[in-house]
Coordinates of C-alpha atoms in Angstrom, one line a residue:
Chain A
M65 CA 127.7 86.3 134.6
Q66 CA 125.2 88.8 134.9
F67 CA 122.6 86.2 134.4
R68 CA 123.6 83.8 136.8
L69 CA 124.3 86.5 139.5
D70 CA 120.5 87.3 138.8
L71 CA 119.6 84.0 139.3
L72 CA 121.5 83.3 142.5
F73 CA 119.6 86.6 144.6
D74 CA 116.3 85.5 142.9
L75 CA 117.0 81.8 144.5
A76 CA 117.9 83.5 147.8
I77 CA 115.0 85.5 147.8
I78 CA 112.9 82.7 147.4
L79 CA 114.3 80.6 149.9
V80 CA 114.0 83.0 152.3
L81 CA 110.4 83.7 151.8
F82 CA 109.9 80.2 151.8
L83 CA 111.9 79.6 155.2
G84 CA 109.3 82.5 156.1
I85 CA 106.2 80.4 155.3
Q86 CA 107.8 77.6 156.9
K87 CA 107.7 79.3 160.1
F88 CA 104.0 79.3 160.1
R89 CA 103.7 75.9 161.3
K90 CA 103.9 77.4 164.8
P91 CA 102.0 80.2 166.5
K92 CA 104.9 81.3 168.2
S93 CA 107.0 81.5 165.1
A94 CA 104.9 82.8 162.8
R95 CA 105.0 86.4 163.6
K96 CA 109.1 85.9 163.0
G97 CA 108.2 84.3 159.9
N98 CA 105.5 86.9 158.6
L99 CA 108.7 89.3 158.9
T100 CA 111.3 87.3 157.4
A101 CA 108.9 87.1 154.3
A102 CA 108.4 90.9 154.6
T103 CA 112.2 91.0 154.6
A104 CA 112.4 88.9 151.2
L105 CA 110.1 91.0 149.6
S106 CA 111.6 94.5 150.4
A107 CA 115.2 93.1 149.5
A108 CA 113.8 92.1 145.8
I109 CA 112.5 95.6 145.7
I110 CA 115.8 97.3 146.5
L111 CA 117.4 94.9 144.1
L112 CA 115.0 95.8 141.6
F113 CA 116.0 99.6 141.9
L114 CA 119.6 99.0 142.0
W115 CA 119.7 96.8 139.0
N116 CA 117.4 98.6 136.6
D117 CA 117.5 102.4 135.4
I118 CA 114.1 103.5 136.4
V119 CA 113.1 106.3 134.0
K120 CA 110.2 108.1 135.9
L121 CA 111.5 107.7 139.5
H122 CA 109.0 110.6 140.6
V123 CA 105.8 108.7 139.0
V124 CA 107.1 105.8 140.5
F125 CA 108.2 107.1 144.3
V126 CA 104.9 108.9 144.5
A127 CA 102.9 105.8 143.7
L128 CA 104.8 103.8 146.0
L129 CA 104.1 106.7 148.8
I130 CA 100.3 106.6 148.3
G131 CA 99.9 102.6 148.2
A132 CA 102.5 102.1 151.4
T133 CA 100.3 105.2 153.5
L134 CA 96.8 103.9 152.2
G135 CA 98.0 100.0 153.3
W136 CA 99.2 101.3 156.7
I137 CA 96.2 103.7 157.3
V138 CA 93.9 100.9 156.4
S139 CA 95.4 97.8 157.8
A140 CA 95.9 99.9 161.3
R141 CA 92.3 100.6 161.6
I142 CA 90.3 98.0 160.9
N143 CA 89.0 95.3 163.4
M144 CA 89.1 91.5 163.4
L145 CA 85.7 91.2 162.1
Q146 CA 86.4 93.1 159.3
I147 CA 89.5 91.0 158.3
P148 CA 87.9 88.7 155.6
A149 CA 86.7 92.0 153.6
M150 CA 89.8 93.1 153.9
V151 CA 91.6 90.2 152.3
G152 CA 89.1 90.5 149.6
L153 CA 89.9 93.9 148.8
Q154 CA 93.5 92.6 148.6
N155 CA 92.5 89.9 146.5
G156 CA 90.9 92.3 144.4
A157 CA 94.0 94.9 144.3
G158 CA 96.2 92.0 143.4
G159 CA 94.2 90.8 140.6
M160 CA 93.9 94.7 139.3
A161 CA 97.9 95.2 139.4
S162 CA 98.5 92.0 137.4
F163 CA 95.8 92.8 134.5
L164 CA 97.3 96.3 134.5
V165 CA 101.0 95.0 133.8
S166 CA 99.9 92.6 131.6
F167 CA 97.9 94.9 129.7
I168 CA 100.8 97.5 129.5
E169 CA 103.1 94.7 128.2
L170 CA 100.6 93.1 125.8
S171 CA 99.9 96.7 124.1
R172 CA 103.6 97.6 124.5
Y173 CA 105.1 95.0 122.3
S174 CA 101.8 94.3 120.5
D175 CA 104.0 94.0 117.2
S176 CA 106.6 91.3 118.5
I177 CA 104.9 89.5 121.0
T178 CA 104.5 85.9 120.3
G179 CA 103.7 82.2 121.2
V180 CA 103.9 81.5 125.0
V181 CA 104.3 84.7 126.3
K182 CA 101.7 86.2 124.5
F183 CA 99.4 83.4 125.8
S184 CA 100.3 84.0 129.6
G185 CA 99.8 87.8 129.2
M186 CA 96.2 86.8 128.0
T187 CA 95.5 84.6 130.7
S188 CA 96.7 86.9 133.4
L189 CA 94.5 89.4 131.7
I190 CA 91.6 87.5 131.8
I191 CA 92.4 86.0 135.4
G192 CA 93.1 89.4 136.8
A193 CA 90.3 91.3 135.7
A194 CA 88.0 88.4 136.5
T195 CA 89.9 88.3 140.3
L196 CA 89.4 91.9 140.6
S197 CA 85.6 92.0 139.8
G198 CA 85.0 88.9 141.6
S199 CA 86.6 90.1 144.7
L200 CA 85.2 93.2 144.7
I201 CA 81.8 91.6 145.0
A202 CA 83.1 89.3 147.7
S203 CA 84.5 91.9 149.9
G204 CA 81.2 94.3 149.8
K205 CA 79.2 91.1 150.8
L206 CA 81.8 90.4 153.6
A207 CA 81.7 94.2 154.5
N208 CA 77.8 93.7 154.6
K209 CA 77.5 96.9 151.7
I210 CA 75.6 94.3 149.6
K211 CA 73.3 91.5 150.1
Q212 CA 75.1 88.8 151.7
T213 CA 72.8 85.8 150.2
P214 CA 73.6 84.3 147.3
V215 CA 72.0 86.0 144.0
I216 CA 70.9 83.5 141.4
W217 CA 69.6 85.4 138.1
P218 CA 67.4 83.3 135.7
K219 CA 69.4 81.3 133.3
H220 CA 72.6 81.9 135.7
N221 CA 74.8 79.0 134.3
W222 CA 73.9 80.0 130.7
I223 CA 75.3 83.7 131.3
F224 CA 78.1 82.2 132.8
G225 CA 78.7 80.2 129.9
A226 CA 78.0 82.4 127.4
F227 CA 80.6 84.7 129.3
V228 CA 83.1 81.8 129.2
V229 CA 82.7 81.4 125.6
L230 CA 82.8 84.5 124.4
I231 CA 86.0 85.1 126.2
I232 CA 87.6 82.0 124.7
I233 CA 86.3 83.0 121.3
T234 CA 88.2 86.6 121.6
A235 CA 91.4 85.2 123.4
S236 CA 91.9 82.6 120.5
F237 CA 91.0 85.4 117.7
T238 CA 93.7 87.5 119.3
L239 CA 96.4 84.8 119.3
N240 CA 97.4 85.7 115.8
K241 CA 96.7 89.2 115.7
T242 CA 99.3 92.2 116.0
S243 CA 99.5 96.1 116.8
T244 CA 96.2 97.7 117.4
S245 CA 94.0 94.9 116.6
L246 CA 95.5 93.1 119.5
I247 CA 95.2 96.2 121.9
V248 CA 91.6 96.2 121.0
A249 CA 90.8 92.6 121.8
A250 CA 92.6 93.2 124.8
I251 CA 90.6 95.9 126.1
I252 CA 87.3 93.6 125.2
L253 CA 89.2 90.8 127.0
V254 CA 89.4 92.8 130.0
V255 CA 85.6 94.1 130.2
L256 CA 84.1 90.6 129.6
S257 CA 86.6 89.1 132.1
I258 CA 84.9 91.6 134.6
G259 CA 81.7 90.5 133.7
L260 CA 82.8 86.9 134.5
G261 CA 83.8 87.9 137.7
V262 CA 80.6 89.7 138.7
V263 CA 78.5 86.9 137.5
F264 CA 81.0 84.4 139.2
S265 CA 81.1 85.7 142.3
I266 CA 77.4 87.6 142.9
R267 CA 75.6 83.9 143.2
V268 CA 77.8 82.9 146.3
G269 CA 76.8 83.7 149.3
G270 CA 76.0 83.2 153.1
A271 CA 78.1 80.1 154.5
D272 CA 80.0 79.7 151.4
M273 CA 82.0 82.6 151.5
P274 CA 85.1 81.2 152.9
V275 CA 85.5 78.8 150.0
L276 CA 84.9 81.9 147.7
I277 CA 87.5 84.0 149.1
S278 CA 90.2 81.2 149.5
F279 CA 89.4 80.6 145.6
L280 CA 89.9 84.0 144.8
N281 CA 93.3 84.1 146.7
S282 CA 94.8 81.5 144.7
T283 CA 93.5 83.0 141.1
T284 CA 95.2 86.5 142.4
G285 CA 98.5 84.2 142.9
L286 CA 97.8 82.8 139.5
A287 CA 97.3 85.7 137.8
A288 CA 100.6 87.5 139.3
A289 CA 102.6 83.8 137.9
F290 CA 101.1 84.4 134.4
C291 CA 102.0 88.2 134.5
G292 CA 105.6 87.0 135.3
V293 CA 105.7 85.2 132.1
I294 CA 105.1 88.3 130.2
V295 CA 107.5 90.5 132.2
G296 CA 110.0 87.8 132.3
N297 CA 110.6 87.6 135.9
R298 CA 111.3 84.3 137.6
L299 CA 110.3 85.8 141.2
L300 CA 107.0 86.7 140.1
I301 CA 106.4 83.4 138.7
A302 CA 107.6 81.6 142.1
C303 CA 105.7 83.8 144.4
G304 CA 102.6 83.8 142.4
A305 CA 102.9 79.9 142.0
T306 CA 103.1 79.3 145.9
V307 CA 100.3 81.6 146.5
A308 CA 97.9 79.8 144.1
A309 CA 99.4 76.4 145.7
S310 CA 98.4 78.2 149.3
G311 CA 95.0 79.3 148.0
S312 CA 93.9 76.0 146.2
I313 CA 94.7 73.9 150.0
L314 CA 92.5 76.1 151.8
T315 CA 89.9 75.8 149.3
H316 CA 90.2 72.3 149.5
V317 CA 90.5 72.4 153.4
M318 CA 86.8 74.7 153.0
C319 CA 85.3 72.6 150.6
K320 CA 85.9 69.3 152.9
A321 CA 84.8 71.0 155.9
M322 CA 81.4 71.5 154.5
N323 CA 81.3 68.3 152.3
R324 CA 80.4 70.0 149.5
N325 CA 82.4 70.2 145.9
L326 CA 83.5 73.5 144.3
L327 CA 81.4 72.8 141.2
N328 CA 78.6 72.7 143.6
I329 CA 79.1 76.1 145.1
F330 CA 80.0 77.9 142.0
V331 CA 78.1 76.6 139.4
G332 CA 75.3 75.0 141.4
F333 CA 75.1 71.9 139.6
E334 CA 72.9 70.4 142.6
A335 CA 71.7 73.2 143.9
K336 CA 67.7 72.1 142.7
S337 CA 68.4 68.5 144.0
E338 CA 65.5 66.9 145.7
Y339 CA 65.7 69.4 148.3
D340 CA 62.2 71.3 148.8
W341 CA 62.8 74.8 150.2
T342 CA 58.9 75.4 150.5
E343 CA 58.0 72.1 152.0
V344 CA 61.1 72.9 154.8
L345 CA 59.9 76.3 155.5
A346 CA 56.4 75.4 156.3
D347 CA 57.7 72.6 158.1
E348 CA 59.8 74.8 160.1
S349 CA 57.5 77.6 160.9
K350 CA 54.7 74.6 162.0
A351 CA 57.6 72.9 164.3
L352 CA 58.6 76.7 165.7
S353 CA 54.8 77.1 166.9
E354 CA 55.1 73.8 168.3
S355 CA 58.2 74.0 170.6
A356 CA 56.8 77.7 171.6
D357 CA 53.5 75.7 172.8
E358 CA 55.7 72.8 174.5
R359 CA 57.6 75.8 176.3
S360 CA 54.8 77.9 177.4
V361 CA 52.8 74.6 178.8
A362 CA 56.3 73.7 180.7
Q363 CA 56.8 77.0 181.9
S364 CA 53.2 77.3 183.3
G365 CA 53.5 74.0 184.9
E366 CA 56.5 74.7 187.1
P367 CA 58.5 77.9 186.2
P368 CA 62.2 77.0 186.3
D369 CA 64.3 80.0 185.4
P370 CA 66.6 78.6 182.7
F371 CA 69.4 81.0 184.0
E372 CA 69.1 79.1 187.4
K373 CA 69.4 75.8 185.8
A374 CA 72.5 76.6 183.3
A375 CA 74.1 78.2 186.1
K376 CA 73.6 75.1 188.4
I377 CA 74.7 72.9 185.5
T378 CA 77.7 74.8 184.8
Q379 CA 78.7 75.3 188.7
N380 CA 78.5 71.2 188.4
A381 CA 80.1 70.7 185.3
E382 CA 84.0 69.4 185.6
S383 CA 84.7 69.9 182.0
I384 CA 83.3 72.5 179.4
I385 CA 83.9 72.8 175.9
F386 CA 82.7 76.3 174.4
V387 CA 81.2 75.8 170.8
P388 CA 81.8 79.7 169.4
G389 CA 80.0 80.7 166.2
Y390 CA 80.2 83.6 163.9
G391 CA 77.1 85.2 166.1
M392 CA 79.4 85.6 169.1
A393 CA 81.4 87.7 167.0
L394 CA 78.6 89.7 165.6
A395 CA 77.5 90.3 169.2
Q396 CA 81.0 91.0 170.3
A397 CA 81.0 88.4 173.2
Q398 CA 84.2 87.3 172.7
F399 CA 85.7 89.2 175.3
L400 CA 83.1 88.3 177.9
V401 CA 83.4 84.5 177.0
N402 CA 87.4 85.0 177.9
K403 CA 86.4 86.3 181.5
I404 CA 83.6 83.4 181.8
S405 CA 86.1 81.0 180.8
R406 CA 89.0 82.2 182.8
Y407 CA 86.8 82.4 185.9
L408 CA 85.5 78.6 185.3
E409 CA 89.3 77.7 185.2
K410 CA 90.0 79.1 188.4
Q411 CA 87.0 76.5 189.8
D412 CA 89.6 73.9 188.4
K413 CA 87.5 72.8 185.6
Q414 CA 88.8 71.9 182.1
V415 CA 87.7 74.6 179.7
R416 CA 88.3 74.4 176.0
F417 CA 87.0 75.5 172.8
A418 CA 85.7 73.8 169.8
I419 CA 86.6 75.5 166.4
H420 CA 84.9 74.5 163.4
P421 CA 86.5 74.9 160.0
V422 CA 84.1 77.2 158.4
A423 CA 83.2 79.0 161.7
G424 CA 83.5 82.5 160.6
R425 CA 83.6 84.2 157.2
M426 CA 86.9 83.0 155.9
P427 CA 89.4 80.2 156.7
G428 CA 90.7 80.3 160.4
H429 CA 88.7 83.6 161.2
M430 CA 87.7 82.3 164.5
N431 CA 90.7 81.5 165.7
V432 CA 92.0 85.4 165.0
L433 CA 88.5 86.4 167.0
L434 CA 89.3 84.4 170.0
A435 CA 92.6 85.6 170.1
E436 CA 91.6 89.1 169.9
A437 CA 89.8 88.6 173.0
E438 CA 93.1 87.0 174.6
I439 CA 91.8 83.5 174.9
P440 CA 95.1 81.7 174.7
Y441 CA 95.5 79.5 171.4
E442 CA 96.6 76.1 173.2
K443 CA 92.7 76.3 174.3
L444 CA 91.6 76.4 170.8
F445 CA 91.1 72.8 169.4
D446 CA 90.5 72.3 165.9
M447 CA 87.1 70.3 165.3
K448 CA 89.1 67.0 164.1
Y449 CA 90.8 66.9 167.5
I450 CA 88.2 67.5 169.8
N451 CA 85.0 66.0 168.3
S452 CA 85.7 62.8 169.9
D453 CA 85.8 64.2 173.2
F454 CA 82.5 65.6 173.1
K455 CA 80.6 62.6 174.8
D456 CA 83.0 62.6 177.6
T457 CA 82.3 66.1 178.3
D458 CA 79.8 67.5 181.0
L459 CA 78.7 70.9 179.3
A460 CA 78.9 72.2 175.8
I461 CA 78.3 75.9 175.6
V462 CA 77.3 77.1 172.5
I463 CA 77.4 80.4 171.5
G464 CA 76.0 82.0 168.0
A465 CA 76.7 78.9 165.9
S466 CA 73.7 77.0 164.5
D467 CA 74.4 74.8 161.3
V468 CA 78.2 73.6 162.5
V469 CA 76.1 71.9 165.8
N470 CA 73.1 70.6 163.9
P471 CA 72.7 67.2 164.4
A472 CA 70.3 67.2 160.9
A473 CA 73.6 67.5 159.3
K474 CA 74.0 63.7 159.8
K475 CA 70.9 62.5 159.8
A476 CA 68.4 64.7 157.3
K477 CA 68.9 63.8 153.2
G478 CA 69.1 66.4 150.7
T479 CA 69.4 69.6 152.8
P480 CA 72.2 72.1 152.1
I481 CA 74.1 70.7 155.2
S482 CA 73.6 66.9 154.7
G483 CA 76.7 65.6 155.1
M484 CA 78.6 68.3 156.4
P485 CA 80.6 67.3 159.3
I486 CA 79.5 68.8 162.6
L487 CA 80.7 69.5 166.1
N488 CA 79.0 66.7 168.2
A489 CA 78.0 69.4 170.8
H490 CA 74.7 67.3 171.2
E491 CA 76.8 64.3 172.6
A492 CA 78.0 66.1 175.7
K493 CA 76.0 65.6 179.0
N494 CA 74.4 68.9 179.1
V495 CA 74.2 71.6 176.3
I496 CA 73.9 75.1 177.1
V497 CA 72.6 77.1 173.6
C498 CA 73.1 81.2 173.4
N499 CA 71.9 81.7 170.3
L500 CA 69.9 85.3 168.9
D501 CA 66.7 83.1 168.3
E502 CA 65.5 80.0 167.3
R503 CA 65.8 80.8 163.5
P504 CA 68.1 78.2 161.3
G505 CA 71.5 79.4 160.5
Y506 CA 72.7 80.3 156.9
S507 CA 71.8 76.7 155.5
G508 CA 68.0 77.5 156.0
V509 CA 67.8 73.9 157.8
R510 CA 66.4 73.9 161.3
N511 CA 68.4 73.2 164.1
S512 CA 67.3 69.7 166.0
L513 CA 69.5 70.3 168.5
Y514 CA 67.0 72.4 170.1
K515 CA 64.9 69.9 170.4
N516 CA 67.0 67.4 172.8
K517 CA 66.3 66.9 176.6
N518 CA 69.7 67.8 177.4
A519 CA 69.5 71.3 176.1
I520 CA 69.2 74.3 177.8
L521 CA 68.0 77.3 175.4
L522 CA 68.8 80.9 176.4
F523 CA 67.9 83.1 173.4
G524 CA 68.8 86.5 173.0
D525 CA 71.8 88.8 172.4
A526 CA 74.9 86.6 173.4
K527 CA 76.5 89.3 175.2
E528 CA 73.2 90.0 177.4
T529 CA 72.5 86.2 177.9
L530 CA 76.4 85.4 179.2
K531 CA 76.3 88.4 181.2
K532 CA 73.2 87.3 183.1
L533 CA 74.6 83.7 183.2
F534 CA 78.0 85.0 184.3
V535 CA 76.0 86.5 187.5
H536 CA 74.1 83.5 188.0
I537 CA 77.1 81.0 188.1
S538 CA 79.1 83.3 190.2
G539 CA 76.5 84.5 192.3
N540 CA 77.9 87.8 191.9
E541 CA 75.9 90.6 190.8
K542 CA 79.0 93.1 190.5
I543 CA 81.6 90.2 188.7
L544 CA 81.4 92.5 185.7
E545 CA 82.7 95.5 187.1
Chain B
M239 CA 114.0 78.6 125.0
A240 CA 116.1 77.8 128.1
E241 CA 114.5 81.2 129.6
L242 CA 111.4 79.4 129.0
I243 CA 112.1 76.0 130.3
I244 CA 113.2 77.7 133.6
M245 CA 110.1 79.9 134.0
I246 CA 108.3 76.5 133.7
L247 CA 110.5 74.6 136.2
V248 CA 109.9 77.8 138.5
F249 CA 106.4 77.6 138.2
G250 CA 106.2 73.7 138.9
L251 CA 108.8 73.8 141.8
S252 CA 107.1 76.7 143.7
I253 CA 103.6 74.8 143.3
I254 CA 105.0 71.6 144.7
I255 CA 107.3 73.4 147.6
G256 CA 104.3 75.8 148.5
Y257 CA 102.0 72.9 148.5
F258 CA 104.4 71.0 151.2
L259 CA 105.0 74.2 153.1
I260 CA 101.3 75.3 153.2
S261 CA 100.1 71.9 153.9
R262 CA 101.5 71.9 157.2
V263 CA 100.2 75.3 158.6
P264 CA 97.4 74.5 161.3
S265 CA 94.3 75.5 160.4
L266 CA 94.6 78.1 163.7
L267 CA 96.5 80.4 161.6
H268 CA 94.6 80.1 158.2
T269 CA 93.7 83.5 158.2
P270 CA 97.4 85.4 158.8
L271 CA 98.4 83.0 156.4
M272 CA 96.0 83.8 153.7
S273 CA 96.8 87.8 154.3
M274 CA 100.6 87.3 154.2
T275 CA 100.2 85.1 150.9
N276 CA 98.1 88.1 149.9
A277 CA 101.0 90.4 150.6
I278 CA 103.6 87.9 148.7
S279 CA 101.4 87.6 145.3
A280 CA 101.7 91.6 145.8
I281 CA 105.2 90.8 144.4
I282 CA 103.6 91.7 141.1
I283 CA 104.7 95.5 142.3
I284 CA 108.2 94.1 140.9
G285 CA 106.5 93.8 137.3
A286 CA 104.6 97.4 137.9
I287 CA 107.9 99.2 138.6
L288 CA 110.0 97.4 135.7
V289 CA 106.9 98.9 133.4
F290 CA 109.2 102.4 133.9
S291 CA 112.4 100.9 132.9
Q292 CA 111.5 102.1 129.7
R293 CA 110.1 105.4 128.1
T294 CA 106.4 105.6 128.7
T295 CA 103.4 107.9 127.5
I296 CA 101.0 109.4 129.7
F297 CA 98.6 106.8 129.3
V298 CA 101.5 103.7 130.5
D299 CA 102.2 106.2 133.5
I300 CA 98.7 106.4 134.5
L301 CA 98.1 102.7 134.3
G302 CA 101.4 101.9 135.6
A303 CA 100.9 103.8 138.7
V304 CA 97.7 102.3 139.4
A305 CA 99.3 99.2 139.5
I306 CA 102.2 100.2 141.8
I307 CA 99.4 101.7 144.1
A308 CA 97.2 98.6 144.1
A309 CA 100.7 96.5 144.7
T310 CA 101.9 98.6 147.7
F311 CA 98.8 98.6 149.4
N312 CA 99.1 94.8 149.5
V313 CA 102.3 94.6 150.7
V314 CA 102.2 97.1 153.6
G315 CA 98.8 96.5 154.2
G316 CA 98.9 92.6 153.9
F317 CA 102.2 92.3 156.4
K318 CA 100.8 94.8 159.0
I319 CA 97.6 93.4 159.3
T320 CA 98.9 89.8 159.4
D321 CA 101.7 91.0 162.0
R322 CA 98.5 92.5 164.1
M323 CA 97.0 89.5 164.2
L324 CA 100.1 87.1 165.0
K325 CA 100.6 89.6 167.8
M326 CA 97.4 88.6 169.6
F327 CA 98.0 84.9 169.5
K328 CA 99.5 84.2 173.1
G329 CA 100.0 81.1 174.7
D330 CA 98.7 80.3 178.3
G331 CA 102.7 80.6 179.2
R332 CA 102.4 77.1 180.6
S333 CA 104.2 75.5 177.5

């Protein structure tokens, strides 16, 4: 009977958890959904204490207290720009917990453990340890603690392959071993897997970070699920599998948004394709100096203040779409963007925001950054819903975004962004670009939007540029006070 | 054997149900979703606490305690930060 009661409670907890996730369909109910999931998890932990005799309660409680305090303090303090790094850190912490528990169970039952259970324990050990080191690298990159650009060592794929082969050899050697040699093998596996995670993560960087972080999210879940088998706990398996599914979906969404496949990003099979970087860079610097010349010529003829022009266009526009990018967030300009958008709305203009799926550093990051600035979520539109509207729009205002509005993605072949779906900002009647400078985005591909006749370029710090533009639009020097 | 079949069933079903539930989540909420699922995967805390349901050595005490700290960090931090984010998502009151 005890067994069935167990099953019933587990089932109830999982159902409540699913209910929580289901509430994530709408932003209004999502907060309740999060609370529901938290309740389910707390119930699971409380039931655990009721049903099991815990030997060293004091150790458990001290550990719980430390973890909870750390989690509370960190999550209360970080800002929205740091969320991706925090999520990366959590992926790592999850992986670490999984491989530690698997390791303890493997070594504890090293004499009797066999078959599927042993296999699951090893898998959890490998995935968990690799997730830990991979996530720490990812988190470090996202927090700007280590170089964000991809680091590719000579023979990178060979090193990666060597780690994989060594892990497989060690693991298969371990499957028919017991006692001490099993423990030793498990330690070797952990070390190898940590190395694998580093080799894996270090080569991903820049615009590919959202893919990496989603992928590591799913491996955390997978490690927990396999750990569930060795612990013999259904809840662990269910939750781990759900998270693995979630992470995989997000990984897929991100890949599709960049028109790249997973293998390309992680192993770089196509990295040395027809794309010749030196040529592009040379071409780029030439083009840059040319356009600078053009501009100085144009300015010496009749000097129209670009801000005057931009302000006039904005005043005359009836429909406006903002295109925010990570540059806006780095300049912390989203709060000012909110002010401007509300001002424009009061003038009876239609104001919307177009969000590219990979804008920001993780899936959906841009939405959070804009929500922080109190921009109502009804105004935020995903690329697939708003892209066809650009051609009927009077004005697109690009703020700190380059690759996601670069029409070169459609025309040029063999560049890192070729074939990537972009926001059709160039189709709007006018485009105002408030980017830091003329340099290309993370992809390194020059933005052909800048050459469009209908584009007004306002280079400089987004916040300063927008302040100046806002003053010009409103004609009120004191509008910002 | 029965236990194993249940486990495989649980694994498969959870992936399928999770897939359907999560593919309905709008991209608007993908960041909070990810941070919440991180908190959910910290259910590994159960495994970490169960380590202490038997007699332990000092070595296991340390490893187990570290696992509990990491998992609790995720549970508390994950749910709290998700709540902070979702609190910011406000409508314009028209709908």
